[in-house]
PDB file of C-alpha atoms in Angstrom:
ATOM      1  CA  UNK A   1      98.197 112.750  71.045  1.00  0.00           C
ATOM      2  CA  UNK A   2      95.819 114.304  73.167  1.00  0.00           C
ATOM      3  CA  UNK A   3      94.192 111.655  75.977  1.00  0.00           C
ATOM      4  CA  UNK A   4      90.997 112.368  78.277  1.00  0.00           C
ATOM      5  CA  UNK A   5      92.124 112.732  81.487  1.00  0.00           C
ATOM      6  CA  UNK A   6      90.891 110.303  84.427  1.00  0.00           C
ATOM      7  CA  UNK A   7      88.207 110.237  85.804  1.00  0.00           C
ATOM      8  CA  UNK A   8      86.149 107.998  88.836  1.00  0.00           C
ATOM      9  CA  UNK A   9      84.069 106.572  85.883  1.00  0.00           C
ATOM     10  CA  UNK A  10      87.703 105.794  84.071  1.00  0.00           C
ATOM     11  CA  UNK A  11      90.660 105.968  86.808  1.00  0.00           C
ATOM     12  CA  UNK A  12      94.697 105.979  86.390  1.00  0.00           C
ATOM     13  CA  UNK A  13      95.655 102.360  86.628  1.00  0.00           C
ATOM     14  CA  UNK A  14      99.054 102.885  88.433  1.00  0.00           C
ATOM     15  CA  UNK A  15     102.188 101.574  87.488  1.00  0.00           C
ATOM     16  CA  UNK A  16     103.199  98.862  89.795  1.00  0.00           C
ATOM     17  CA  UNK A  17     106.168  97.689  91.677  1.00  0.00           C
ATOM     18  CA  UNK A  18     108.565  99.661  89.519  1.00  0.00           C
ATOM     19  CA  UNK A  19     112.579  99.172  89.642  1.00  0.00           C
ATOM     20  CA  UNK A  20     113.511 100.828  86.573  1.00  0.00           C
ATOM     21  CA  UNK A  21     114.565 104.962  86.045  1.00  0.00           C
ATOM     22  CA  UNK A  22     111.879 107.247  85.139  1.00  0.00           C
ATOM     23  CA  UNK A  23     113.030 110.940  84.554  1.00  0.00           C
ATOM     24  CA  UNK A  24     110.755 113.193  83.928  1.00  0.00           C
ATOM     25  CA  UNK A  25     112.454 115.995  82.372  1.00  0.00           C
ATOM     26  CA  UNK A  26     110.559 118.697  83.895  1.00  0.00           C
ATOM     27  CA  UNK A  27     107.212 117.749  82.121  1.00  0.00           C
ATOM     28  CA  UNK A  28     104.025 117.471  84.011  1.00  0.00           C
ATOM     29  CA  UNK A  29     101.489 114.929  83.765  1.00  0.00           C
ATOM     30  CA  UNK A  30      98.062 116.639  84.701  1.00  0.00           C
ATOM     31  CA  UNK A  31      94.676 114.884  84.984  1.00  0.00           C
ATOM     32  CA  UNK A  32      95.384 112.222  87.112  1.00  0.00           C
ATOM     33  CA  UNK A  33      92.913 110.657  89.189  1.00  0.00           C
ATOM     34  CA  UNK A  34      93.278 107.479  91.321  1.00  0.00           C
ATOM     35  CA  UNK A  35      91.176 105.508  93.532  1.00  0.00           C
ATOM     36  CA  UNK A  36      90.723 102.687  94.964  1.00  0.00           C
ATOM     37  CA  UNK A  37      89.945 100.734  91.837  1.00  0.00           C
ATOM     38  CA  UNK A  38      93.721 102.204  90.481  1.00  0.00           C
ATOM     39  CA  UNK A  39      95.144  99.893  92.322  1.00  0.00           C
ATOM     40  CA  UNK A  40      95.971  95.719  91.621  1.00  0.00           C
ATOM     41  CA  UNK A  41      95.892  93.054  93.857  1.00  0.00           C
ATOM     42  CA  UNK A  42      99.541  92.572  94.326  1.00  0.00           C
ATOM     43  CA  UNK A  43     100.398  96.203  94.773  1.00  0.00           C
ATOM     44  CA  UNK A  44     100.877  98.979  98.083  1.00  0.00           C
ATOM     45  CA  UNK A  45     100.462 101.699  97.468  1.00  0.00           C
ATOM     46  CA  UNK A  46      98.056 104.532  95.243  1.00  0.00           C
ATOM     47  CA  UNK A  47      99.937 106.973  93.072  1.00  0.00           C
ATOM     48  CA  UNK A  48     101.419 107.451  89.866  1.00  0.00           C
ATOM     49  CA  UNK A  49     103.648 104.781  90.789  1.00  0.00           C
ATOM     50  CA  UNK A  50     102.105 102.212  93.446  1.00  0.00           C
ATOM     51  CA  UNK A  51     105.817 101.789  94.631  1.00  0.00           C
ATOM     52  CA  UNK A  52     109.396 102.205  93.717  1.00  0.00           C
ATOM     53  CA  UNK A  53     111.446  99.557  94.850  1.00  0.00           C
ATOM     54  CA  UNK A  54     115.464  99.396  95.343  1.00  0.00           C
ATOM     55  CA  UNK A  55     117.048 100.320  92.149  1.00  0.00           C
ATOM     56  CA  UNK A  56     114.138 102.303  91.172  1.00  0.00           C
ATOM     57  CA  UNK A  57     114.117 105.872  90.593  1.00  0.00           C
ATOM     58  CA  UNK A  58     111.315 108.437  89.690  1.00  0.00           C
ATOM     59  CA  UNK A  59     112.563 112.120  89.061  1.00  0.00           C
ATOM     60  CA  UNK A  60     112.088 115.624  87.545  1.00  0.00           C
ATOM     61  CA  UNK A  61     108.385 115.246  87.425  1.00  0.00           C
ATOM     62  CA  UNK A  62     105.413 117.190  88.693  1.00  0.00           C
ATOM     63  CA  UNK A  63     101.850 115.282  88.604  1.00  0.00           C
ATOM     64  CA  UNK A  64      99.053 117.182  88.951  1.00  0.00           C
ATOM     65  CA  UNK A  65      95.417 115.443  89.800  1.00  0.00           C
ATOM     66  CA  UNK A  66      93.276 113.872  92.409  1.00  0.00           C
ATOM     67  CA  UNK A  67      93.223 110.937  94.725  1.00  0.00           C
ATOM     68  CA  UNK A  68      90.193 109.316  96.193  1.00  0.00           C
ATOM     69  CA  UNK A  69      91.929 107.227  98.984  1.00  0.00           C
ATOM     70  CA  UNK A  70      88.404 106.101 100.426  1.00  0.00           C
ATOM     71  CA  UNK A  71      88.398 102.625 101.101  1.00  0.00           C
ATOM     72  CA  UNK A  72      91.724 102.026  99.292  1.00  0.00           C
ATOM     73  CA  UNK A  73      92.885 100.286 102.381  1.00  0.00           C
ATOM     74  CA  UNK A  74      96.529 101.920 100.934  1.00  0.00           C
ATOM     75  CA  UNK A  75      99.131 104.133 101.656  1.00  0.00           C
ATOM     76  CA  UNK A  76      99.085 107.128  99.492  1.00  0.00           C
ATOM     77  CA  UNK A  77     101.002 109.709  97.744  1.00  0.00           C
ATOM     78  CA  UNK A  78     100.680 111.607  94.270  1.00  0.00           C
ATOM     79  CA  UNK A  79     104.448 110.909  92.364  1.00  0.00           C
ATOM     80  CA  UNK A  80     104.591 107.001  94.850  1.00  0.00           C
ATOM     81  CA  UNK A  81     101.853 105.326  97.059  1.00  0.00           C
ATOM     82  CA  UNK A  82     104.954 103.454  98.860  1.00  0.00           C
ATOM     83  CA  UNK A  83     108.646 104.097  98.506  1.00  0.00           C
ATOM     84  CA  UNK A  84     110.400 100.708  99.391  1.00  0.00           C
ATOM     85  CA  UNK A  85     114.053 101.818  98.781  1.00  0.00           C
ATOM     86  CA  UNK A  86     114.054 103.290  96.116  1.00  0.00           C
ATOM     87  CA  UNK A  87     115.062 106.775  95.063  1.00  0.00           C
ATOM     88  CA  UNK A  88     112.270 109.777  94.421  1.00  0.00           C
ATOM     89  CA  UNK A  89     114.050 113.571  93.151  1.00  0.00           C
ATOM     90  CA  UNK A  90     113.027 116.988  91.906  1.00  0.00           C
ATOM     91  CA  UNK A  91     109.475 115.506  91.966  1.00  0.00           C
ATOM     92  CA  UNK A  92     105.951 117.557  92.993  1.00  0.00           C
ATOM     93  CA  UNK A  93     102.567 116.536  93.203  1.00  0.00           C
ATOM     94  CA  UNK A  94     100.159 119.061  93.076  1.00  0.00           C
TER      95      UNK A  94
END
C-alpha cells in the first residue's frame, strides 16, 4: 500500500518510549518528516522513535526524511530522538 509521505501540514507522529525489537531488515522508510507537533506530551525525544529504552532495540534500518526541530524544546535524531539504554545497530538516517 502506497502512503503519502509527511508533511508539516501532516507530520510523523513518532513512536514513543519503545522497549520492544524492531529490525529493519535492510528496508528504508523514506518520507519522513517530524516536528515539533510529532512529538506527545510524555515523550523526549523527535525521531522515528522518540526513545528506546533498556531492552529496546532498533536495527538494520535506514530512514530517510526531514526534521524541523524549531521549537521542539527536544533532543533530536533521525532513527531515536533519545537513546535511554537501549540498543541502536546497522541503522542510518539520511
Amino acid at each position: 500500500m502506497f502512503k503519502e509521505p509527511a508533511s508539516a501540514e501532516k507530520p510523523w507522529t513518532a513512536i514513543g518510549n519503545f522497549t520492544g525489537t524492531f529490525d529493519g531488515d535492510r528496508h528504508t522508510i523514506s518520507g519522513l518528516y517530524l516536528n515539533s507537533s510529532s512529538i506527545g506530551g510524555v515523550d523526549r525525544g523527535l525521531g522515528l522513535f522518540t526513545s528506546v529504552d533498556q531492552g529496546g532495540t532498533v536495527e538494520n534500518l535506514t530512514v530517510k526524511g526531514e526534521i524541523d526541530g524549531t521549537n521542539a524544546g527536544v533532543v533530536v535524531g533521525g532513527i531515536v530522538g533519545k537513546n535511554n539504554g537501549g540498543t541502536i545497530s546497522n541503522c542510518t538516517s539520511i
